[in-house]
PDB file of C-alpha atoms in Angstrom:
ATOM      1  CA  MET W   1      29.084 -11.671 112.706  1.00  0.00           C
ATOM      2  CA  GLY W   2      27.243 -14.757 111.525  1.00  0.00           C
ATOM      3  CA  SER W   3      28.352 -17.607 109.307  1.00  0.00           C
ATOM      4  CA  ARG W   4      28.605 -17.163 105.551  1.00  0.00           C
ATOM      5  CA  LEU W   5      27.862 -20.852 104.913  1.00  0.00           C
ATOM      6  CA  ASP W   6      24.702 -21.836 103.066  1.00  0.00           C
ATOM      7  CA  PRO W   7      21.853 -21.993 105.562  1.00  0.00           C
ATOM      8  CA  GLN W   8      20.326 -25.381 106.410  1.00  0.00           C
ATOM      9  CA  VAL W   9      17.154 -23.801 107.841  1.00  0.00           C
ATOM     10  CA  THR W  10      15.302 -20.495 107.929  1.00  0.00           C
ATOM     11  CA  VAL W  11      14.111 -19.118 111.229  1.00  0.00           C
ATOM     12  CA  GLY W  12      10.761 -17.471 110.484  1.00  0.00           C
ATOM     13  CA  LEU W  13      10.291 -14.567 112.883  1.00  0.00           C
ATOM     14  CA  PRO W  14       7.208 -12.310 112.693  1.00  0.00           C
ATOM     15  CA  VAL W  15       7.837  -9.158 114.719  1.00  0.00           C
ATOM     16  CA  TYR W  16       5.079  -6.936 116.112  1.00  0.00           C
ATOM     17  CA  ASN W  17       5.318  -4.818 119.303  1.00  0.00           C
ATOM     18  CA  ALA W  18       7.749  -7.105 121.104  1.00  0.00           C
ATOM     19  CA  GLU W  19      10.227  -4.522 122.421  1.00  0.00           C
ATOM     20  CA  ALA W  20      10.131  -5.830 125.980  1.00  0.00           C
ATOM     21  CA  TYR W  21      11.343  -9.331 125.021  1.00  0.00           C
ATOM     22  CA  LEU W  22      12.902  -9.046 121.576  1.00  0.00           C
ATOM     23  CA  VAL W  23      16.548  -8.698 122.609  1.00  0.00           C
ATOM     24  CA  GLU W  24      16.395 -11.942 124.606  1.00  0.00           C
ATOM     25  CA  CYS W  25      14.752 -13.688 121.695  1.00  0.00           C
ATOM     26  CA  LEU W  26      17.331 -12.474 119.164  1.00  0.00           C
ATOM     27  CA  GLU W  27      20.281 -13.342 121.392  1.00  0.00           C
ATOM     28  CA  SER W  28      18.904 -16.858 121.881  1.00  0.00           C
ATOM     29  CA  ILE W  29      18.733 -17.315 118.083  1.00  0.00           C
ATOM     30  CA  LYS W  30      22.262 -16.072 117.627  1.00  0.00           C
ATOM     31  CA  ALA W  31      23.503 -18.449 120.350  1.00  0.00           C
ATOM     32  CA  GLN W  32      22.354 -21.587 118.498  1.00  0.00           C
ATOM     33  CA  THR W  33      24.835 -24.447 118.292  1.00  0.00           C
ATOM     34  CA  LEU W  34      23.865 -24.864 114.607  1.00  0.00           C
ATOM     35  CA  LYS W  35      25.432 -21.906 112.859  1.00  0.00           C
ATOM     36  CA  GLU W  36      24.224 -22.407 109.268  1.00  0.00           C
ATOM     37  CA  PHE W  37      20.837 -20.693 109.368  1.00  0.00           C
ATOM     38  CA  GLU W  38      19.133 -17.579 108.093  1.00  0.00           C
ATOM     39  CA  VAL W  39      16.651 -15.499 110.068  1.00  0.00           C
ATOM     40  CA  LEU W  40      13.803 -14.148 107.985  1.00  0.00           C
ATOM     41  CA  ALA W  41      12.394 -11.445 110.252  1.00  0.00           C
ATOM     42  CA  ILE W  42       9.227  -9.746 109.020  1.00  0.00           C
ATOM     43  CA  LEU W  43       8.248  -6.494 110.646  1.00  0.00           C
ATOM     44  CA  ASP W  44       4.447  -6.360 110.755  1.00  0.00           C
ATOM     45  CA  CYS W  45       4.280  -2.566 111.173  1.00  0.00           C
ATOM     46  CA  PRO W  46       5.110  -2.417 114.872  1.00  0.00           C
ATOM     47  CA  THR W  47       4.301   0.802 116.710  1.00  0.00           C
ATOM     48  CA  ASP W  48       6.943   0.361 119.411  1.00  0.00           C
ATOM     49  CA  LYS W  49      10.741   0.176 119.133  1.00  0.00           C
ATOM     50  CA  SER W  50      10.831  -3.392 117.799  1.00  0.00           C
ATOM     51  CA  ALA W  51      12.158  -2.378 114.378  1.00  0.00           C
ATOM     52  CA  GLU W  52      14.988  -0.371 115.895  1.00  0.00           C
ATOM     53  CA  ILE W  53      15.908  -3.204 118.294  1.00  0.00           C
ATOM     54  CA  LEU W  54      15.834  -5.775 115.484  1.00  0.00           C
ATOM     55  CA  ARG W  55      18.152  -3.810 113.252  1.00  0.00           C
ATOM     56  CA  LYS W  56      20.546  -3.077 116.105  1.00  0.00           C
ATOM     57  CA  HIS W  57      20.910  -6.723 117.160  1.00  0.00           C
ATOM     58  CA  ALA W  58      20.759  -8.455 113.758  1.00  0.00           C
ATOM     59  CA  ASP W  59      23.917  -9.974 112.282  1.00  0.00           C
ATOM     60  CA  SER W  60      24.767 -11.083 108.729  1.00  0.00           C
ATOM     61  CA  ARG W  61      22.392 -14.052 108.993  1.00  0.00           C
ATOM     62  CA  PHE W  62      19.346 -11.838 109.306  1.00  0.00           C
ATOM     63  CA  ARG W  63      17.172 -10.814 106.388  1.00  0.00           C
ATOM     64  CA  ILE W  64      14.700  -8.125 107.454  1.00  0.00           C
ATOM     65  CA  VAL W  65      11.497  -7.518 105.475  1.00  0.00           C
ATOM     66  CA  GLU W  66       8.731  -4.990 106.203  1.00  0.00           C
ATOM     67  CA  ASN W  67       5.061  -5.618 105.556  1.00  0.00           C
ATOM     68  CA  PRO W  68       3.410  -2.739 103.646  1.00  0.00           C
ATOM     69  CA  LYS W  69       0.686  -2.688 106.313  1.00  0.00           C
ATOM     70  CA  ASN W  70      -0.182  -4.664 109.425  1.00  0.00           C
ATOM     71  CA  LEU W  71      -1.214  -8.074 108.099  1.00  0.00           C
ATOM     72  CA  GLY W  72      -1.495 -10.143 111.277  1.00  0.00           C
ATOM     73  CA  LEU W  73       0.188 -13.419 112.133  1.00  0.00           C
ATOM     74  CA  ALA W  74      -1.333 -15.807 109.594  1.00  0.00           C
ATOM     75  CA  ALA W  75      -0.670 -13.587 106.560  1.00  0.00           C
ATOM     76  CA  THR W  76       2.820 -12.817 107.831  1.00  0.00           C
ATOM     77  CA  CYS W  77       3.534 -16.552 108.185  1.00  0.00           C
ATOM     78  CA  ASN W  78       2.418 -17.007 104.577  1.00  0.00           C
ATOM     79  CA  ARG W  79       4.977 -14.352 103.576  1.00  0.00           C
ATOM     80  CA  LEU W  80       7.584 -16.458 105.409  1.00  0.00           C
ATOM     81  CA  LEU W  81       6.630 -19.393 103.172  1.00  0.00           C
ATOM     82  CA  GLU W  82       6.899 -17.251 100.044  1.00  0.00           C
ATOM     83  CA  LEU W  83      10.267 -15.694 100.940  1.00  0.00           C
ATOM     84  CA  SER W  84      12.021 -18.677 102.514  1.00  0.00           C
ATOM     85  CA  GLN W  85      15.087 -19.841 100.588  1.00  0.00           C
ATOM     86  CA  THR W  86      15.481 -23.139 102.424  1.00  0.00           C
ATOM     87  CA  GLU W  87      13.293 -26.243 102.457  1.00  0.00           C
ATOM     88  CA  LEU W  88      13.173 -26.302 106.289  1.00  0.00           C
ATOM     89  CA  LEU W  89      11.617 -23.419 108.236  1.00  0.00           C
ATOM     90  CA  ALA W  90      11.594 -23.070 112.015  1.00  0.00           C
ATOM     91  CA  ARG W  91       8.876 -20.867 113.495  1.00  0.00           C
ATOM     92  CA  MET W  92       9.759 -18.534 116.303  1.00  0.00           C
ATOM     93  CA  ASP W  93       7.834 -15.857 118.171  1.00  0.00           C
ATOM     94  CA  ALA W  94       9.512 -12.583 119.123  1.00  0.00           C
ATOM     95  CA  ASP W  95       8.711 -12.928 122.824  1.00  0.00           C
ATOM     96  CA  ASP W  96      10.025 -16.485 123.279  1.00  0.00           C
ATOM     97  CA  VAL W  97      13.508 -17.940 123.866  1.00  0.00           C
ATOM     98  CA  MET W  98      15.323 -20.763 122.037  1.00  0.00           C
ATOM     99  CA  ILE W  99      17.408 -23.302 123.924  1.00  0.00           C
ATOM    100  CA  PRO W 100      20.880 -23.334 122.244  1.00  0.00           C
ATOM    101  CA  ALA W 101      20.519 -26.848 120.728  1.00  0.00           C
ATOM    102  CA  ARG W 102      17.060 -26.271 119.270  1.00  0.00           C
ATOM    103  CA  LEU W 103      17.898 -25.888 115.598  1.00  0.00           C
ATOM    104  CA  GLU W 104      20.649 -28.502 115.644  1.00  0.00           C
ATOM    105  CA  LYS W 105      18.357 -31.165 117.127  1.00  0.00           C
ATOM    106  CA  GLN W 106      15.380 -30.398 114.919  1.00  0.00           C
ATOM    107  CA  VAL W 107      17.405 -30.204 111.690  1.00  0.00           C
ATOM    108  CA  ALA W 108      19.121 -33.517 112.502  1.00  0.00           C
ATOM    109  CA  PHE W 109      15.757 -35.186 113.109  1.00  0.00           C
ATOM    110  CA  MET W 110      14.193 -33.803 109.929  1.00  0.00           C
ATOM    111  CA  HIS W 111      17.179 -34.996 107.899  1.00  0.00           C
ATOM    112  CA  ALA W 112      16.952 -38.461 109.498  1.00  0.00           C
ATOM    113  CA  HIS W 113      13.176 -38.695 109.063  1.00  0.00           C
ATOM    114  CA  PRO W 114      12.250 -37.329 105.627  1.00  0.00           C
ATOM    115  CA  GLU W 115       8.709 -38.719 106.058  1.00  0.00           C
ATOM    116  CA  VAL W 116       7.937 -36.226 108.866  1.00  0.00           C
ATOM    117  CA  ASP W 117       6.276 -32.989 107.701  1.00  0.00           C
ATOM    118  CA  ILE W 118       6.061 -30.958 110.936  1.00  0.00           C
ATOM    119  CA  LEU W 119       8.217 -31.349 114.058  1.00  0.00           C
ATOM    120  CA  GLY W 120       7.637 -29.636 117.396  1.00  0.00           C
ATOM    121  CA  THR W 121       9.342 -29.764 120.773  1.00  0.00           C
ATOM    122  CA  GLN W 122       8.396 -29.622 124.406  1.00  0.00           C
ATOM    123  CA  ILE W 123       8.370 -26.214 126.087  1.00  0.00           C
ATOM    124  CA  GLU W 124       8.977 -24.511 129.415  1.00  0.00           C
ATOM    125  CA  LYS W 125       6.434 -21.838 130.220  1.00  0.00           C
ATOM    126  CA  ILE W 126       7.947 -18.578 131.491  1.00  0.00           C
ATOM    127  CA  ASP W 127       6.321 -15.379 132.665  1.00  0.00           C
ATOM    128  CA  GLU W 128       7.084 -11.784 131.640  1.00  0.00           C
ATOM    129  CA  HIS W 129      10.109 -11.846 133.950  1.00  0.00           C
ATOM    130  CA  GLY W 130      11.523 -15.040 132.496  1.00  0.00           C
ATOM    131  CA  GLN W 131      10.605 -17.133 135.555  1.00  0.00           C
ATOM    132  CA  HIS W 132       9.074 -20.612 135.374  1.00  0.00           C
ATOM    133  CA  ALA W 133       5.295 -20.237 134.976  1.00  0.00           C
ATOM    134  CA  GLY W 134       3.866 -23.681 135.521  1.00  0.00           C
ATOM    135  CA  ASP W 135       4.109 -27.170 134.125  1.00  0.00           C
ATOM    136  CA  THR W 136       2.712 -28.320 130.800  1.00  0.00           C
ATOM    137  CA  VAL W 137       1.268 -31.597 129.529  1.00  0.00           C
ATOM    138  CA  PRO W 138       3.968 -33.717 127.891  1.00  0.00           C
ATOM    139  CA  LEU W 139       3.349 -33.843 124.152  1.00  0.00           C
ATOM    140  CA  ALA W 140       3.362 -37.038 122.111  1.00  0.00           C
ATOM    141  CA  THR W 141       6.663 -37.968 120.440  1.00  0.00           C
ATOM    142  CA  THR W 142       5.403 -40.292 117.678  1.00  0.00           C
ATOM    143  CA  PRO W 143       3.090 -39.451 114.731  1.00  0.00           C
ATOM    144  CA  GLU W 144       0.577 -42.055 115.967  1.00  0.00           C
ATOM    145  CA  GLY W 145       0.619 -40.753 119.529  1.00  0.00           C
ATOM    146  CA  LEU W 146       0.313 -37.165 118.382  1.00  0.00           C
ATOM    147  CA  ARG W 147      -2.631 -37.974 116.100  1.00  0.00           C
ATOM    148  CA  GLU W 148      -4.412 -39.508 119.114  1.00  0.00           C
ATOM    149  CA  GLN W 149      -3.461 -36.676 121.493  1.00  0.00           C
ATOM    150  CA  PHE W 150      -4.929 -34.183 119.044  1.00  0.00           C
ATOM    151  CA  ARG W 151      -8.380 -35.610 119.807  1.00  0.00           C
ATOM    152  CA  THR W 152      -8.367 -33.701 123.078  1.00  0.00           C
ATOM    153  CA  MET W 153      -5.837 -30.878 122.675  1.00  0.00           C
ATOM    154  CA  CYS W 154      -3.524 -29.054 120.298  1.00  0.00           C
ATOM    155  CA  ALA W 155      -0.439 -31.230 120.567  1.00  0.00           C
ATOM    156  CA  LEU W 156       2.058 -28.833 118.941  1.00  0.00           C
ATOM    157  CA  TRP W 157       3.331 -25.523 120.260  1.00  0.00           C
ATOM    158  CA  HIS W 158       3.480 -23.165 117.310  1.00  0.00           C
ATOM    159  CA  PRO W 159       6.741 -21.327 118.202  1.00  0.00           C
ATOM    160  CA  THR W 160       8.537 -24.719 118.393  1.00  0.00           C
ATOM    161  CA  ILE W 161       7.656 -26.171 115.022  1.00  0.00           C
ATOM    162  CA  MET W 162       9.992 -26.878 112.147  1.00  0.00           C
ATOM    163  CA  PHE W 163       8.416 -27.883 108.846  1.00  0.00           C
ATOM    164  CA  ARG W 164       9.054 -28.653 105.196  1.00  0.00           C
ATOM    165  CA  VAL W 165       8.069 -25.480 103.350  1.00  0.00           C
ATOM    166  CA  SER W 166       6.910 -27.276 100.223  1.00  0.00           C
ATOM    167  CA  ARG W 167       4.554 -29.497 102.217  1.00  0.00           C
ATOM    168  CA  ILE W 168       2.951 -26.543 103.957  1.00  0.00           C
ATOM    169  CA  GLN W 169       2.557 -24.800 100.643  1.00  0.00           C
ATOM    170  CA  GLU W 170       0.797 -27.945  99.308  1.00  0.00           C
ATOM    171  CA  LEU W 171      -1.739 -27.474 102.112  1.00  0.00           C
ATOM    172  CA  GLY W 172      -2.421 -23.939 100.887  1.00  0.00           C
ATOM    173  CA  GLY W 173      -0.317 -22.318 103.551  1.00  0.00           C
ATOM    174  CA  TYR W 174      -1.730 -20.816 106.728  1.00  0.00           C
ATOM    175  CA  PRO W 175      -5.504 -20.252 106.754  1.00  0.00           C
ATOM    176  CA  ASP W 176      -6.951 -16.776 106.499  1.00  0.00           C
ATOM    177  CA  SER W 177      -7.824 -16.533 110.153  1.00  0.00           C
ATOM    178  CA  ARG W 178      -6.980 -14.021 112.901  1.00  0.00           C
ATOM    179  CA  VAL W 179      -7.021 -16.754 115.515  1.00  0.00           C
ATOM    180  CA  ALA W 180      -6.243 -20.512 115.737  1.00  0.00           C
ATOM    181  CA  GLU W 181      -4.334 -20.375 112.432  1.00  0.00           C
ATOM    182  CA  ASP W 182      -1.827 -22.945 113.705  1.00  0.00           C
ATOM    183  CA  LEU W 183      -4.427 -25.460 114.938  1.00  0.00           C
ATOM    184  CA  ILE W 184      -6.363 -25.191 111.662  1.00  0.00           C
ATOM    185  CA  LEU W 185      -3.112 -25.845 109.758  1.00  0.00           C
ATOM    186  CA  TYR W 186      -2.304 -28.938 111.856  1.00  0.00           C
ATOM    187  CA  LEU W 187      -5.780 -30.419 111.573  1.00  0.00           C
ATOM    188  CA  ARG W 188      -5.834 -29.819 107.818  1.00  0.00           C
ATOM    189  CA  GLY W 189      -2.499 -31.629 107.590  1.00  0.00           C
ATOM    190  CA  LEU W 190      -3.722 -34.553 109.695  1.00  0.00           C
ATOM    191  CA  SER W 191      -6.817 -34.789 107.492  1.00  0.00           C
ATOM    192  CA  ARG W 192      -4.459 -35.369 104.525  1.00  0.00           C
ATOM    193  CA  ASP W 193      -2.279 -37.934 106.356  1.00  0.00           C
ATOM    194  CA  TYR W 194       0.651 -35.599 107.040  1.00  0.00           C
ATOM    195  CA  LEU W 195       3.046 -36.869 109.675  1.00  0.00           C
ATOM    196  CA  LEU W 196       3.427 -34.635 112.699  1.00  0.00           C
ATOM    197  CA  THR W 197       5.432 -35.305 115.842  1.00  0.00           C
ATOM    198  CA  ASN W 198       7.475 -33.782 118.693  1.00  0.00           C
ATOM    199  CA  LEU W 199      10.930 -34.200 120.101  1.00  0.00           C
ATOM    200  CA  PRO W 200      11.007 -35.188 123.793  1.00  0.00           C
ATOM    201  CA  ASP W 201      13.354 -32.257 124.596  1.00  0.00           C
ATOM    202  CA  VAL W 202      12.401 -28.857 126.002  1.00  0.00           C
ATOM    203  CA  LEU W 203      13.876 -26.592 123.301  1.00  0.00           C
ATOM    204  CA  VAL W 204      11.827 -23.405 123.620  1.00  0.00           C
ATOM    205  CA  LYS W 205      10.915 -21.206 126.551  1.00  0.00           C
ATOM    206  CA  TYR W 206       7.345 -20.078 125.816  1.00  0.00           C
ATOM    207  CA  ARG W 207       6.360 -16.780 127.328  1.00  0.00           C
ATOM    208  CA  VAL W 208       2.960 -16.361 128.920  1.00  0.00           C
ATOM    209  CA  HIS W 209       1.990 -12.733 129.554  1.00  0.00           C
ATOM    210  CA  PRO W 210      -1.157 -10.557 129.605  1.00  0.00           C
ATOM    211  CA  GLU W 211      -0.435  -9.057 126.163  1.00  0.00           C
ATOM    212  CA  GLY W 212      -0.254 -12.459 124.469  1.00  0.00           C
ATOM    213  CA  GLN W 213      -2.687 -13.052 121.641  1.00  0.00           C
ATOM    214  CA  MET W 214      -4.367 -16.012 123.331  1.00  0.00           C
ATOM    215  CA  ASN W 215      -5.203 -13.891 126.357  1.00  0.00           C
ATOM    216  CA  ARG W 216      -6.498 -11.004 124.252  1.00  0.00           C
ATOM    217  CA  LEU W 217      -8.609 -13.121 121.895  1.00  0.00           C
ATOM    218  CA  ARG W 218      -9.512 -16.081 124.099  1.00  0.00           C
ATOM    219  CA  GLU W 219     -13.184 -16.500 123.259  1.00  0.00           C
ATOM    220  CA  ALA W 220     -12.637 -15.996 119.529  1.00  0.00           C
ATOM    221  CA  SER W 221      -9.809 -18.570 119.674  1.00  0.00           C
ATOM    222  CA  TYR W 222     -11.994 -21.082 121.461  1.00  0.00           C
ATOM    223  CA  ALA W 223     -14.795 -20.691 118.899  1.00  0.00           C
ATOM    224  CA  ALA W 224     -12.330 -21.132 116.010  1.00  0.00           C
ATOM    225  CA  ASN W 225     -10.928 -24.267 117.673  1.00  0.00           C
ATOM    226  CA  ASP W 226     -14.378 -25.753 117.987  1.00  0.00           C
ATOM    227  CA  GLU W 227     -15.166 -25.000 114.330  1.00  0.00           C
ATOM    228  CA  ALA W 228     -11.879 -26.519 113.146  1.00  0.00           C
ATOM    229  CA  TYR W 229     -12.524 -29.787 114.997  1.00  0.00           C
ATOM    230  CA  ALA W 230     -16.080 -29.932 113.667  1.00  0.00           C
ATOM    231  CA  GLU W 231     -14.763 -29.550 110.107  1.00  0.00           C
ATOM    232  CA  TYR W 232     -11.650 -31.758 110.150  1.00  0.00           C
ATOM    233  CA  GLY W 233     -12.395 -34.207 112.968  1.00  0.00           C
ATOM    234  CA  PRO W 234     -14.532 -36.591 110.878  1.00  0.00           C
ATOM    235  CA  LEU W 235     -11.894 -36.548 108.118  1.00  0.00           C
ATOM    236  CA  ILE W 236      -9.137 -37.499 110.599  1.00  0.00           C
ATOM    237  CA  TRP W 237     -10.853 -39.907 113.033  1.00  0.00           C
ATOM    238  CA  GLY W 238     -14.076 -40.912 111.253  1.00  0.00           C
ATOM    239  CA  ASP W 239     -16.643 -42.190 113.729  1.00  0.00           C
ATOM    240  CA  ARG W 240     -14.164 -41.559 116.538  1.00  0.00           C
ATOM    241  CA  ALA W 241     -14.106 -37.812 115.921  1.00  0.00           C
ATOM    242  CA  PRO W 242     -14.421 -35.952 119.223  1.00  0.00           C
ATOM    243  CA  ASP W 243     -17.214 -33.559 120.089  1.00  0.00           C
ATOM    244  CA  PHE W 244     -14.505 -31.042 120.867  1.00  0.00           C
ATOM    245  CA  VAL W 245     -15.038 -28.045 123.129  1.00  0.00           C
ATOM    246  CA  ALA W 246     -12.074 -25.711 123.834  1.00  0.00           C
ATOM    247  CA  GLY W 247     -11.337 -24.254 127.259  1.00  0.00           C
ATOM    248  CA  ARG W 248      -8.425 -23.595 129.561  1.00  0.00           C
ATOM    249  CA  THR W 249      -9.869 -25.567 132.463  1.00  0.00           C
ATOM    250  CA  ARG W 250     -12.315 -28.429 132.902  1.00  0.00           C
ATOM    251  CA  TRP W 251     -14.932 -26.039 134.252  1.00  0.00           C
ATOM    252  CA  GLU W 252     -14.464 -23.620 131.394  1.00  0.00           C
ATOM    253  CA  ARG W 253     -14.942 -26.445 128.916  1.00  0.00           C
ATOM    254  CA  LEU W 254     -18.075 -27.628 130.808  1.00  0.00           C
ATOM    255  CA  ARG W 255     -19.497 -24.091 130.741  1.00  0.00           C
ATOM    256  CA  ARG W 256     -18.920 -23.729 127.041  1.00  0.00           C
ATOM    257  CA  ARG W 257     -20.311 -27.200 126.311  1.00  0.00           C
ATOM    258  CA  MET W 258     -23.505 -26.441 128.249  1.00  0.00           C
ATOM    259  CA  LYS W 259     -23.830 -23.094 126.426  1.00  0.00           C
ATOM    260  CA  ARG W 260     -23.396 -24.800 123.067  1.00  0.00           C
ATOM    261  CA  ASN W 261     -25.890 -27.582 123.892  1.00  0.00           C
ATOM    262  CA  VAL W 262     -28.502 -24.997 124.910  1.00  0.00           C
ATOM    263  CA  SER W 263     -27.887 -23.107 121.649  1.00  0.00           C
ATOM    264  CA  ARG W 264     -28.297 -26.330 119.644  1.00  0.00           C
ATOM    265  CA  LEU W 265     -31.532 -27.161 121.494  1.00  0.00           C
ATOM    266  CA  PHE W 266     -33.071 -23.780 120.714  1.00  0.00           C
ATOM    267  CA  ASN W 267     -31.921 -23.923 117.102  1.00  0.00           C
ATOM    268  CA  LYS W 268     -33.826 -27.203 116.687  1.00  0.00           C
ATOM    269  CA  THR W 269     -37.073 -25.736 117.924  1.00  0.00           C
TER     270      THR W 269
END
């Protein structure tokens, strides 16, 4: 059973149709070296066995809430903000895996740096079998470096972030969007001079699989990314705001940029 001590941090865990990976996720949370935490797990009306698995593997540190209907990730994350009983909240996805020292290292950093609003970590990509699935770009580890890195890419991995709940609430919480809700949140924060950064450590194993939201909603996500940069870029970087075009590869970005330029040309005529 878990610790009865007052939690230092809430692990915010939305759960929807994650039965294939949920046990590994839950066991990685329970294996954290920091023991004083609460898991706020919100069931977003899964249609598989996720609810049964969650209840079977939860210990006394878990608080399980059910959405009245399927709300999606952004709205469920806003429920996490409303129901959290700690100032710090660590996001986690039900198909990913925490490294044992994740919470301990992030909590220590946030206590030592009260000026930081959102803190991420590096990741290791894994596939549906838990095997290494390719390297990732190292993310900036200072607020200044991250602000610059955001000009060309999203420089925070959502399932790694820990944030101050009150500061996210001051931003209005997560945006009402079915895609790119995390990127929009970060850019909104940067536009208001929030401090965002990453630890240099790999503290989350991030699962890449065909059922992932980014794979299912890729084009919609790209369009939302482009719109977010168009809205917030000038507020963050002024005249240096990038003409941002999302895409997984250089050629995909080039294709989408050419398509957008043609559309702009015809809209002018």
